[in-house]
Short mmCIF file of C-alpha atoms in Angstrom, two decimals:
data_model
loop_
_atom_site.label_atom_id
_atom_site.label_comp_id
_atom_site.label_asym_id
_atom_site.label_seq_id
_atom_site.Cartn_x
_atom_site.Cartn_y
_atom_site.Cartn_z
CA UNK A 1 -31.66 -4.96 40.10
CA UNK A 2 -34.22 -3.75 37.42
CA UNK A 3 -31.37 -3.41 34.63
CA UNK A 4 -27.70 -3.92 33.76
CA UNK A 5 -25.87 -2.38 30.82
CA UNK A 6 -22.31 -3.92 30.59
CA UNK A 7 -19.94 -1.60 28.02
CA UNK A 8 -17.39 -2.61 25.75
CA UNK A 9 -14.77 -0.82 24.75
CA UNK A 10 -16.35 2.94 25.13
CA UNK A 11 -19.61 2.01 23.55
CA UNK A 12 -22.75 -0.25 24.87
CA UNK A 13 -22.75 -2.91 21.87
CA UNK A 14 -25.66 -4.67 23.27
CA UNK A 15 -28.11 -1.75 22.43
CA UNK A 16 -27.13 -2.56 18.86
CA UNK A 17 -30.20 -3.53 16.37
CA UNK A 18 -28.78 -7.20 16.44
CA UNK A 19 -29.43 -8.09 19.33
CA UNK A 20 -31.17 -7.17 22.83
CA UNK A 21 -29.72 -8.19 26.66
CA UNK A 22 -32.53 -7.37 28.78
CA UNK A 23 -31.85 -8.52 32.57
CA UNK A 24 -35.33 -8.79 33.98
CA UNK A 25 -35.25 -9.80 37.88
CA UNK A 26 -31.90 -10.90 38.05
CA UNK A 27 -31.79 -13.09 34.67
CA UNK A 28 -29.84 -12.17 31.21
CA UNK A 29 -31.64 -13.23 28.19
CA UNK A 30 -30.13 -12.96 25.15
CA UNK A 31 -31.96 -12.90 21.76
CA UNK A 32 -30.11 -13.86 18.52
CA UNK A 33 -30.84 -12.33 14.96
CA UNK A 34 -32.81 -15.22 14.30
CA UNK A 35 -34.41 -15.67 17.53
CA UNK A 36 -33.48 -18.99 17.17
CA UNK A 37 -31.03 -19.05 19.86
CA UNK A 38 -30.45 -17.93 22.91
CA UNK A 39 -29.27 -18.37 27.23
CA UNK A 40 -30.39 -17.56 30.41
CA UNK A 41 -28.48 -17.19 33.32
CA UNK A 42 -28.37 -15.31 36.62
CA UNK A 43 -26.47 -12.67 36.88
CA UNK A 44 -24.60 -14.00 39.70
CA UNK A 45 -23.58 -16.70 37.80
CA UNK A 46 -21.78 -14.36 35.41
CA UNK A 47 -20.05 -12.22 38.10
CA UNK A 48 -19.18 -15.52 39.73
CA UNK A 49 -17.16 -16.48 36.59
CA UNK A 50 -15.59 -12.94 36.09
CA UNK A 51 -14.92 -13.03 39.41
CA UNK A 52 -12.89 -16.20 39.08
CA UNK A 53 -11.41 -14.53 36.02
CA UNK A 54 -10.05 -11.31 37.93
CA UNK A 55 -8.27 -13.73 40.35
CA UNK A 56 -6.49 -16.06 38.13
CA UNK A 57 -6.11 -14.06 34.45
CA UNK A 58 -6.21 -10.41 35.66
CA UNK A 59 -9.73 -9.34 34.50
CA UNK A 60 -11.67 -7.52 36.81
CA UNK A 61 -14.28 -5.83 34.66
CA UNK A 62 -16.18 -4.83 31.65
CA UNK A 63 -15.80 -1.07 31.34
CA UNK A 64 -12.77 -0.16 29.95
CA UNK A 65 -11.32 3.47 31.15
CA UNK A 66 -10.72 5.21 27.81
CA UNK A 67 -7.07 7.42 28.83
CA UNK A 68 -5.82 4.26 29.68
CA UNK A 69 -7.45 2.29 26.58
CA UNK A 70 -5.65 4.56 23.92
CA UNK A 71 -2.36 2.80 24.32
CA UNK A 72 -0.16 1.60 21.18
CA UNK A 73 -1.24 -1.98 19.50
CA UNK A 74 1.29 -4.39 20.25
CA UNK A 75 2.47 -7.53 18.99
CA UNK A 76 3.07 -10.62 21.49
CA UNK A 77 3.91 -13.76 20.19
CA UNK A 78 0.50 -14.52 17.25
CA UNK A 79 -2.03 -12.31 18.85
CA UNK A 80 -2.44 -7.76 18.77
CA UNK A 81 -2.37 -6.67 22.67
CA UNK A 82 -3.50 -3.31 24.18
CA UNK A 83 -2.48 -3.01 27.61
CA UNK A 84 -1.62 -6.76 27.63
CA UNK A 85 -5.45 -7.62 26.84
CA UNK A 86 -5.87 -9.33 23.59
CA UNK A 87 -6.89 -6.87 20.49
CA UNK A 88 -9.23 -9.16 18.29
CA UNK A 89 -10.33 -7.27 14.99
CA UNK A 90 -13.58 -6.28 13.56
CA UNK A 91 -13.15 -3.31 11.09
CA UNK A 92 -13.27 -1.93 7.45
CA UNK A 93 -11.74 -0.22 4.33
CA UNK A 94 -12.82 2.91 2.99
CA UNK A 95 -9.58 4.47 1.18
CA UNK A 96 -10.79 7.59 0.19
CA UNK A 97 -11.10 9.27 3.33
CA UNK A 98 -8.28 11.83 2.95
CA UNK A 99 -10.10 12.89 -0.56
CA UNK A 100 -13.46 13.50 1.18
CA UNK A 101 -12.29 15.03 4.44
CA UNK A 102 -9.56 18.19 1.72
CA UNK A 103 -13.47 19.36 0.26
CA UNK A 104 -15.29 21.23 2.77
CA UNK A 105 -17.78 19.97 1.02
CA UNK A 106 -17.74 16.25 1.83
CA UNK A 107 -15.28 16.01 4.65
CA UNK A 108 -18.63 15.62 6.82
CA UNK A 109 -19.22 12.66 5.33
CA UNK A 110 -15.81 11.23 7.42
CA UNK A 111 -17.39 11.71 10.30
CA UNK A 112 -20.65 10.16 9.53
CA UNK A 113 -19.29 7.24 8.68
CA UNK A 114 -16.58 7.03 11.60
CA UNK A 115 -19.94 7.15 13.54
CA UNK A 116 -21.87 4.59 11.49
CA UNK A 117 -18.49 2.36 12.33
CA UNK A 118 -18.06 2.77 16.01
CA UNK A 119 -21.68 2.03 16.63
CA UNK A 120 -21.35 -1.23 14.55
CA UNK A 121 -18.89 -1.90 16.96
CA UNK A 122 -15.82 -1.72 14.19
CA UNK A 123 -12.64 -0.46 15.72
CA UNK A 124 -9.77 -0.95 12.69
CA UNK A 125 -10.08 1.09 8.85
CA UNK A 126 -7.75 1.10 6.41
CA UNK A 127 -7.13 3.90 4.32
CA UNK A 128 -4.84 5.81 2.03
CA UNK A 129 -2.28 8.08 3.53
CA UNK A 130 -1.03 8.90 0.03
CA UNK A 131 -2.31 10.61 -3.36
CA UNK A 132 0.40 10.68 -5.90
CA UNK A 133 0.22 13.39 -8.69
CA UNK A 134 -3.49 13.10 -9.47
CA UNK A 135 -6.81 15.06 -8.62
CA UNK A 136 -6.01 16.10 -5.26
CA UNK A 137 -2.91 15.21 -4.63
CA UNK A 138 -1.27 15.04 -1.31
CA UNK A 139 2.20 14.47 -3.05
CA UNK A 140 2.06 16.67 -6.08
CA UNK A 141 5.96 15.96 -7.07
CA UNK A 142 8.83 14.04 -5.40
CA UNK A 143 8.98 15.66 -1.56
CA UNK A 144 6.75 17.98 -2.35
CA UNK A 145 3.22 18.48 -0.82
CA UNK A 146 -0.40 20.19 -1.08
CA UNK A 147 -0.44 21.19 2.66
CA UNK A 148 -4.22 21.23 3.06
CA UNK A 149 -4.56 18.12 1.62
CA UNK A 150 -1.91 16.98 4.05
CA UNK A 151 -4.06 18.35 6.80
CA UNK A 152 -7.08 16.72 5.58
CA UNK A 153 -4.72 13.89 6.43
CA UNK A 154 -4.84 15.34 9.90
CA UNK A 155 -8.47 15.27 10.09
CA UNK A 156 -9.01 11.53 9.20
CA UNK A 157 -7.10 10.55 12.06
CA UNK A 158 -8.31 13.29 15.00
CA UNK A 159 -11.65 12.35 13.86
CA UNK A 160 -11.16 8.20 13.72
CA UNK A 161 -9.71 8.99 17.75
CA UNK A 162 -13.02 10.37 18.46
CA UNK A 163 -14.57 7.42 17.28
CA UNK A 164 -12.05 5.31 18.68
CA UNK A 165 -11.22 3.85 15.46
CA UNK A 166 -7.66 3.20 14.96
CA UNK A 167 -6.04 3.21 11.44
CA UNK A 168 -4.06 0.98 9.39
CA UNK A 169 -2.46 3.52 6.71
CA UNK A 170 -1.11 2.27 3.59
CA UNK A 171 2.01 4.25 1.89
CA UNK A 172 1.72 3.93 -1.73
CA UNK A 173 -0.40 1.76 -4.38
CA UNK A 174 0.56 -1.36 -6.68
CA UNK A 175 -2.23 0.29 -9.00
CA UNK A 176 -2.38 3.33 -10.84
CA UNK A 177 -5.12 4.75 -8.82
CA UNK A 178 -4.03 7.29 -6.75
CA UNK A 179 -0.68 7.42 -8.89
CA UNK A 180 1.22 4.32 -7.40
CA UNK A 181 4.13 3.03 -8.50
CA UNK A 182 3.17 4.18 -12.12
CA UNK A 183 3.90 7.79 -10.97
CA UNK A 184 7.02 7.03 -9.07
CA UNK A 185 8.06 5.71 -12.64
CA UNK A 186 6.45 8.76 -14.30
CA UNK A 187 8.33 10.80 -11.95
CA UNK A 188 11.66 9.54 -12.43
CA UNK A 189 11.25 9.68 -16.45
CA UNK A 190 10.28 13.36 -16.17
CA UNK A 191 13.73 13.57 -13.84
CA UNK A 192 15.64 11.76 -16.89
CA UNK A 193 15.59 8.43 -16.14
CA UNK A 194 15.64 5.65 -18.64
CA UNK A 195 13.18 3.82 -17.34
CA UNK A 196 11.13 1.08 -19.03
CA UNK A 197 8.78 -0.95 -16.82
CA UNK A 198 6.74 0.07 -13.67
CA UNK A 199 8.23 -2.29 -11.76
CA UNK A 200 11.54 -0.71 -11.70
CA UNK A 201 9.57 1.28 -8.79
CA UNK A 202 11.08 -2.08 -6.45
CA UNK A 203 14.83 -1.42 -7.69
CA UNK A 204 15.48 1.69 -9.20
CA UNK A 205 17.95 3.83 -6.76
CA UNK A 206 16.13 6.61 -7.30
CA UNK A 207 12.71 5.62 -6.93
CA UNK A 208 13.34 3.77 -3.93
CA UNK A 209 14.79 7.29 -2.84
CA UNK A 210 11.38 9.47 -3.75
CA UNK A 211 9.67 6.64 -1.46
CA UNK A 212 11.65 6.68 1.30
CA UNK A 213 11.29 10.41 0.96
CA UNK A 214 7.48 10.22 1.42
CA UNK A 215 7.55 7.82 4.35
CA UNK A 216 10.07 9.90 6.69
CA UNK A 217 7.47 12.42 5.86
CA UNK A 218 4.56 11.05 7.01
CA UNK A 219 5.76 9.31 9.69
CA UNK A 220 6.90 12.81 10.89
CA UNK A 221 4.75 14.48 10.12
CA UNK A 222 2.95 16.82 13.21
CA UNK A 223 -0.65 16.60 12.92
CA UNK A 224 -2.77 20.08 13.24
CA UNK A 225 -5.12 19.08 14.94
CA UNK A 226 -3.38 16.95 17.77
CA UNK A 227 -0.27 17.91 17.95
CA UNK A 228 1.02 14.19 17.93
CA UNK A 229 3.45 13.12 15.28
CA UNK A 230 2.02 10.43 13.53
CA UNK A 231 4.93 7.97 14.82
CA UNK A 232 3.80 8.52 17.94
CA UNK A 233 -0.22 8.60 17.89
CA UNK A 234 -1.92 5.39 19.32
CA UNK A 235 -4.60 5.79 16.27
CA UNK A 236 -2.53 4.80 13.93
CA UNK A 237 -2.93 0.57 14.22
CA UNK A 238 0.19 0.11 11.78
CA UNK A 239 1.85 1.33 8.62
CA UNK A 240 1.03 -0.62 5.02
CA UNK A 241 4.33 -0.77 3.03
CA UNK A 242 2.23 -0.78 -0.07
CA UNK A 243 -1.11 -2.11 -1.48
CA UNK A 244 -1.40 -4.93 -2.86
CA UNK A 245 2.62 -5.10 -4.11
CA UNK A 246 3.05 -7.58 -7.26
CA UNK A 247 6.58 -7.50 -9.38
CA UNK A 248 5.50 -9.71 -12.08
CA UNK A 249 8.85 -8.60 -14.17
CA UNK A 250 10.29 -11.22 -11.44
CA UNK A 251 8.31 -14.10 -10.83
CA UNK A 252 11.06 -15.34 -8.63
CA UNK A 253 10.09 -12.93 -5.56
CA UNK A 254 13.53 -12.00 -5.28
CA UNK A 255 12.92 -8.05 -6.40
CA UNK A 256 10.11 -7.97 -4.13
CA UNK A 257 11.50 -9.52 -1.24
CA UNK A 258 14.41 -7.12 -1.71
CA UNK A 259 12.48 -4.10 -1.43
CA UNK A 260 10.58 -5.40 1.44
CA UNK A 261 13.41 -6.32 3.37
CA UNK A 262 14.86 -2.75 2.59
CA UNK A 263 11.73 -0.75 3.45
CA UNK A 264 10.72 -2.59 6.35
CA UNK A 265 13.37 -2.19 8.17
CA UNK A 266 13.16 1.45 6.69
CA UNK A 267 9.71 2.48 8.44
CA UNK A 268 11.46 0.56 11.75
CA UNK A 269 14.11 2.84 11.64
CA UNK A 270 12.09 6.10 11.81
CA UNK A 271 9.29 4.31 14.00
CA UNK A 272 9.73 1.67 15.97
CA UNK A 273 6.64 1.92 17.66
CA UNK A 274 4.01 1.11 15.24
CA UNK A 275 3.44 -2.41 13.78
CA UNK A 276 4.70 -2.86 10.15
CA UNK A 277 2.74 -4.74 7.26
CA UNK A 278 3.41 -5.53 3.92
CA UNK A 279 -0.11 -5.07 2.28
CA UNK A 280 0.10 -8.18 0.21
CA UNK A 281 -2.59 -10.19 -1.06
CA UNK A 282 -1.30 -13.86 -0.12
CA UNK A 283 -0.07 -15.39 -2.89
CA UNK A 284 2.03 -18.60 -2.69
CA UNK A 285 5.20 -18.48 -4.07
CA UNK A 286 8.61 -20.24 -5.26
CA UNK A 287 9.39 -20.74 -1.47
CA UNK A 288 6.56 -22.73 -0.55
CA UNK A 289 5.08 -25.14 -3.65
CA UNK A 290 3.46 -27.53 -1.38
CA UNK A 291 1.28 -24.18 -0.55
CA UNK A 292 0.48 -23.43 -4.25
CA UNK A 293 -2.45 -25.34 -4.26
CA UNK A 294 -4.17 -23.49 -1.82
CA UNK A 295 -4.07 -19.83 -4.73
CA UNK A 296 -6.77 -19.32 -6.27
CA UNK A 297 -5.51 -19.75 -10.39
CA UNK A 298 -1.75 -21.21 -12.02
CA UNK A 299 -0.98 -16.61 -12.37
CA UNK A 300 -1.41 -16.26 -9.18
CA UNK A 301 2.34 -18.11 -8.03
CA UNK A 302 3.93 -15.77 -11.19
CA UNK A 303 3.40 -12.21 -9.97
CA UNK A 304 6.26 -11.93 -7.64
CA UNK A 305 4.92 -12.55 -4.77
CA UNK A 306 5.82 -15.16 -2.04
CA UNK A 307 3.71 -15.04 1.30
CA UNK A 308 5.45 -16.83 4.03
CA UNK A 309 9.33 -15.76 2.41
CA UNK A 310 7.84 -12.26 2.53
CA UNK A 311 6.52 -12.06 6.05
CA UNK A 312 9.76 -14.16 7.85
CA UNK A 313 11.40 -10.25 6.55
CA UNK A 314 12.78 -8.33 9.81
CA UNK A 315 10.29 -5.41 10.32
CA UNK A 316 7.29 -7.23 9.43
CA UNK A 317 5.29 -7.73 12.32
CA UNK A 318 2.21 -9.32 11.18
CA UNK A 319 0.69 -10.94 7.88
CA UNK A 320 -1.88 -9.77 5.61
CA UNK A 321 -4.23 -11.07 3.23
CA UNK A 322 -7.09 -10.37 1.04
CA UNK A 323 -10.04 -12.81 -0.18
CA UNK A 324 -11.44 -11.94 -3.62
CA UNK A 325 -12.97 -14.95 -4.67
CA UNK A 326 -15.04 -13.22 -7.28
CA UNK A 327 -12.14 -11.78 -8.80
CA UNK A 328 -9.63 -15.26 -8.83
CA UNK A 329 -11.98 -17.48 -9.64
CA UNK A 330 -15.16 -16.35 -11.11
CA UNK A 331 -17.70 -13.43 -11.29
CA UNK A 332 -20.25 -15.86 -11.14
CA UNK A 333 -21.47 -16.26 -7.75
CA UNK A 334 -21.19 -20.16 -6.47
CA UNK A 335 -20.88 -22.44 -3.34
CA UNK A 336 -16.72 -22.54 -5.09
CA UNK A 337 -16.00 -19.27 -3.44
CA UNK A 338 -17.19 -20.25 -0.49
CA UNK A 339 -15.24 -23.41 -0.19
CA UNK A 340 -12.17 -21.24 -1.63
CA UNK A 341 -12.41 -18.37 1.25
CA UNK A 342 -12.34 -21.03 3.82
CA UNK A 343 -9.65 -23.22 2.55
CA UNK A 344 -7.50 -19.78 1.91
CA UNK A 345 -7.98 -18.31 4.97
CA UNK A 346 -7.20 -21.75 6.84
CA UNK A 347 -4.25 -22.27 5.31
CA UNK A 348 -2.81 -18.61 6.17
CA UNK A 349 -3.99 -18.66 9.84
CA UNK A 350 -1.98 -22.38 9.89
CA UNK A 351 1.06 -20.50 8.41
CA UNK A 352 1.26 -17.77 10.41
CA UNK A 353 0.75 -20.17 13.09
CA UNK A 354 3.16 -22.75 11.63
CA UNK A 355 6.04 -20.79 10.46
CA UNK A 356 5.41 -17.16 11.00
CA UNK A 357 4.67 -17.00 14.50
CA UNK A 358 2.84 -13.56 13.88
CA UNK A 359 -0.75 -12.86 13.88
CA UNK A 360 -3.10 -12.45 10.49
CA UNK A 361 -5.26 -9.92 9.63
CA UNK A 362 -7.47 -10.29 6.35
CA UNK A 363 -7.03 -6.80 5.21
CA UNK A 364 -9.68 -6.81 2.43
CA UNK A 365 -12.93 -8.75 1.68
CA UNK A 366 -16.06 -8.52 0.33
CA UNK A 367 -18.58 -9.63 -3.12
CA UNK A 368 -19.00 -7.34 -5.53
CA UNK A 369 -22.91 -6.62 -6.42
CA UNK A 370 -21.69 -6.52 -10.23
CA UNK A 371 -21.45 -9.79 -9.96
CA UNK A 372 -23.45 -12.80 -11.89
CA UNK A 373 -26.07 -14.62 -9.53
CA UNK A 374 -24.90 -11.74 -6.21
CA UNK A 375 -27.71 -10.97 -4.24
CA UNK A 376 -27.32 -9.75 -0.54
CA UNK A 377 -28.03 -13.23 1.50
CA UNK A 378 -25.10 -14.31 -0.76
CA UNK A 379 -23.21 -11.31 0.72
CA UNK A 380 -24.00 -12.32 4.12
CA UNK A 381 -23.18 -15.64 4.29
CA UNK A 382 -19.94 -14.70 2.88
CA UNK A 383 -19.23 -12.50 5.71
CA UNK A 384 -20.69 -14.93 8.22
CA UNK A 385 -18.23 -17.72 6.99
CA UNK A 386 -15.03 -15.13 7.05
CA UNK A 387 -16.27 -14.48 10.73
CA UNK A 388 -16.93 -18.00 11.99
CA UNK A 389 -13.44 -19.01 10.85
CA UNK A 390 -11.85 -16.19 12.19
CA UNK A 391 -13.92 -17.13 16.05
CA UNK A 392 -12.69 -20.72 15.25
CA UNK A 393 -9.09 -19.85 15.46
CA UNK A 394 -9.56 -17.04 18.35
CA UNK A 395 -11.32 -19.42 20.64
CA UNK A 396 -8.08 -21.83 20.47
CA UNK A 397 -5.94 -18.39 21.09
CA UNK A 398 -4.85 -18.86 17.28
CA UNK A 399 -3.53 -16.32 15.23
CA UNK A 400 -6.64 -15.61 13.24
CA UNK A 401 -6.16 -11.62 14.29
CA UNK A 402 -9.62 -10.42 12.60
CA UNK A 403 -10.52 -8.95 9.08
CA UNK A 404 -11.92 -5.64 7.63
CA UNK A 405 -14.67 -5.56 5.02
CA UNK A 406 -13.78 -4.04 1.52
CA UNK A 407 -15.83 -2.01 1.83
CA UNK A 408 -17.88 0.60 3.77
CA UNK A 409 -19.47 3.57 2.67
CA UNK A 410 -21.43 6.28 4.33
CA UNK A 411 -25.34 7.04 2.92
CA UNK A 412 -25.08 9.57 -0.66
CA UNK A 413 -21.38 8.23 -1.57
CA UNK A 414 -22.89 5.76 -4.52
CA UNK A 415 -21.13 7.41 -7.21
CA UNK A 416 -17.69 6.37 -5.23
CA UNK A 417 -19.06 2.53 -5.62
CA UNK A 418 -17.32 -0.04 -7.10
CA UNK A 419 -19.27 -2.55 -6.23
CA UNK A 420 -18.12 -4.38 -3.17
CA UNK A 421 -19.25 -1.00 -1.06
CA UNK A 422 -22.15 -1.61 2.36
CA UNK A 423 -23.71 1.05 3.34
CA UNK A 424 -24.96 -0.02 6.78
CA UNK A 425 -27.86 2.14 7.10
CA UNK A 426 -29.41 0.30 3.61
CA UNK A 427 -28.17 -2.94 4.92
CA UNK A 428 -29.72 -3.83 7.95
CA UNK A 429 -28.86 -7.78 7.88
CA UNK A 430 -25.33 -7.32 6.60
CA UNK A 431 -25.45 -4.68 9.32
CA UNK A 432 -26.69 -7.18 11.97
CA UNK A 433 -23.96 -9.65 10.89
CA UNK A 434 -21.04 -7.32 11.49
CA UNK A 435 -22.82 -6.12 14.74
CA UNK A 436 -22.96 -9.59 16.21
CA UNK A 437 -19.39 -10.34 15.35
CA UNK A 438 -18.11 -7.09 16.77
CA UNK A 439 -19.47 -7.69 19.95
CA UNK A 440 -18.15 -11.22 20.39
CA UNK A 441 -14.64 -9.66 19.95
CA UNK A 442 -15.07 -7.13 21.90
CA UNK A 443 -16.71 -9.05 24.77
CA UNK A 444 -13.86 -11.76 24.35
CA UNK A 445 -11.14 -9.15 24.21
CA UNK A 446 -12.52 -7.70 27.56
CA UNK A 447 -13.38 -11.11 29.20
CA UNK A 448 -9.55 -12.85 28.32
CA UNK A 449 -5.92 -12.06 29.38
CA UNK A 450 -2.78 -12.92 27.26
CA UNK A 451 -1.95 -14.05 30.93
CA UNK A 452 -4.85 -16.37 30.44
CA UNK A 453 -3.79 -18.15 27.33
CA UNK A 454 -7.02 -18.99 26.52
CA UNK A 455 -6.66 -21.71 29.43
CA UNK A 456 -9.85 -21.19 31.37
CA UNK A 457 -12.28 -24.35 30.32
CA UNK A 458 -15.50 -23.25 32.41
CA UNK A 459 -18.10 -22.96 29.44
CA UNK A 460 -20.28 -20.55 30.84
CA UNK A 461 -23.47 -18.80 29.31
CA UNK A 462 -21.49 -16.04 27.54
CA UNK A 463 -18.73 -18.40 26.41
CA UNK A 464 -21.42 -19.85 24.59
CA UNK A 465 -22.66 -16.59 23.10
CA UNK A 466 -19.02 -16.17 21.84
CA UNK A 467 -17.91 -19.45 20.25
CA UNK A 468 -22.01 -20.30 19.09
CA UNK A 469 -21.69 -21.99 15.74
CA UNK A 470 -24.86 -20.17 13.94
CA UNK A 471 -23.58 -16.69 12.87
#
């Protein structure tokens, strides 16, 4: 046979720029970005070992039938499942979407970049599915909603199915962008409240009222364009409690964890389909001091929040965590944040491991090009280094569950930057980076069975393509 194209997922990822399969008279050769690595092997050789695969883990094939694909992610035991294969992550944030896609205008620019994703090979963005009382506004007042921006709402996620992007959608903000908890608080003052600190948001009757308010109405809501309610659409990867929650009024975690335990179980009891996160950053807490060396500064075990109490909360079903290392440590670019991300993101795949028992996703990452000393080979190995340790932990069947880049922009969106923003067409190494990595999940998610258990020892030619040290 002249040529083979194997396909992931519903895309070919080995047409990507990074890298080429060609299968010349029989033979694959694969070329890395370097060209510094590579394997040849018959393809008999290959279908022998998928072959042995199909019989004893229940793989029989590459091409994955996309009505049967679109299933609901799933948790069992540390790892996500589709259809009982394993659902590694590659994927990215870009928040405004919702923004972009109410304007006419610019909602083009949603689908340009949903298409710059999928051919990257991405399949997981996070995004806002809220707007509190500000410029556009999807929730003008308590309960009460701009309807097209709600169906601009709609839009993101027909448009991410096309793509076959599935979305993590957070509920409210920690920060006053996009209104937040700030206009929760704003809210209730205007309704009489006596209110005097933001982070009453957490205990306040009726704030804790206007927010459950706004997630029985998204989760039910019916989109326009599908006709799916969003508690039932497979696109929808999981709900986000909040971003990036902090209760520094409490340093004790106790008003946090209280509101967690009382909203998680919350979003459960409308949909109990969907997978439920917390959206917090990762700081160690009062529970766990022998973990408080691993944060990144002394403030960051006083803002209220307390990662392994918070995720042991009924309703949680996995853990998240972000990696600013520019931001916690310094805006000078060194080797330190290096060292840091790996240390951080060790010790959270070893807890959720440990004493979670619940797969981790590292919900936001990136450098920001503001930054003293950045330039974009610092960028790169940065991403590189969040990727190897995330392969080192999915070899072993760990629960290292993937990360999304913070975060990715389509081409004439500058004036949105805020530094940390790739814009893959201007970016072809960072580009090739996140290429490579996509396809090693994908492959290994189509190659490996949660039947398997990651037991099968045969190192073949494309194990070594997926667990190859240089990235």
């Amino acid at each position: 046979m002249d040529y083979h194209k194997i396909t992931l997922g519903s895309k070919s990822f080995f047409s990507l720029v990074i890298f080429t399969i060609l299968i010349e008279n029989s033979s694959w050769t694969v070329f890395g970005v370097n060209g510094d690595w590579g394997f040849e092997s018959t393809v008999e050789e290959i279908e022998n070992h998928l072959s042995h695969a199909s019989t004893h883990h229940g793989i029989y094939d590459l091409q994955v039938r996309e009505d049967d694909d679109w299933q609901m992610v799933q948790k069992q035991g540390n790892q996500f499942v589709v259809n009982d294969q394993p659902f590694y992550v590659n994927g990215f944030n870009t928040y405004w979407l919702m923004v972009f896609a109410a304007d006419q205008s610019t909602r083009g620019k949603v689908s340009e970049l949903f298409h710059q994703a999928s051919s990257a090979g991405l399949t997981v963005c996070r995004t806002w599915a809220f707007n509190d009382g500000q410029w556009r506004a999807l929730q003008t007042s308590p309960s009460v909603y701009d309807e097209e921006v709600f169906k601009a709402l709609d839009f993101v996620i027909s448009e991410a199915k096309k793509y076959k992007i599935r979305l993590i959608l957070s509920i409210t903000n920690n920060w006053d962008a996009y209104g937040g908890k700030a206009q929760y608080v704003k809210w209730g003052k205007a309704a009489g409240l006596n209110l005097t600190s933001d982070d009453e948001f957490f205990s306040h009757t009726t704030l804790k009222s206007y927010y459950k308010a706004h997630v029985k109405t998204v989760l039910n809501r019916v989109n326009t364009f599908t006709n799916l309610t969003y508690k039932n659409d497979p696109t929808i990867f999981a709900w986000e409690l909040m971003n990036e929650p902090r209760c520094t009024s409490d340093p004790s975690g106790d008003t946090l964890q209280s509101w967690i335990q009382e909203m998680a179980v919350y979003v459960k009891s409308i949909d109990a389909k969907h997978l439920v996160e917390i959206g917090l950053e990762g700081f160690y807490g009062p529970s766990a001091p022998d973990r408080a060396k691993f944060n990144p500064n002394s403030y960051a075990t006083q803002v209220g929040t307390d990662f392994i109490r918070n995720h042991q909360t009924l309703g949680v079903d996995f853990a998240s965590v972000h990696i600013y290392a520019d931001s916690w440590i310094s805006q000078t670019i060194s080797d330190a944040h290096l060292q840091f991300t790996k240390s951080w993101m060790e010790a959270h795949i070893e807890d959720a491991e440990k004493y979670l028992r619940m797969p981790v996703l590292f919900t936001e990452f990136g450098v920001s090009a503001k930054d003293t000393g950045y330039n974009t080979s610092f960028r790169d190995t940065l991403i590189s280094s969040v990727y190897k340790t995330l392969l080192n932990s999915t070899k072993k069947g760990g629960s290292g569950a993937g990360s999304l880049l913070w975060q990715l922009f389509p081409d004439g969106t500058d004036y949105m930057n805020d530094g940390y923003a790739i814009v893959l067409s201007k970016s072809p190494s960072t580009s090739n980076i996140i290429s490579l990595h996509s396809t090693r999940i994908a492959t290994f998610n189509s190659l490996c069975s949660t039947k398997c258990k990651w037991g099968c020892k045969k190192k073949t030619p494309l194990e070594e393509f997926l667990y190859h040290d240089d990235l």
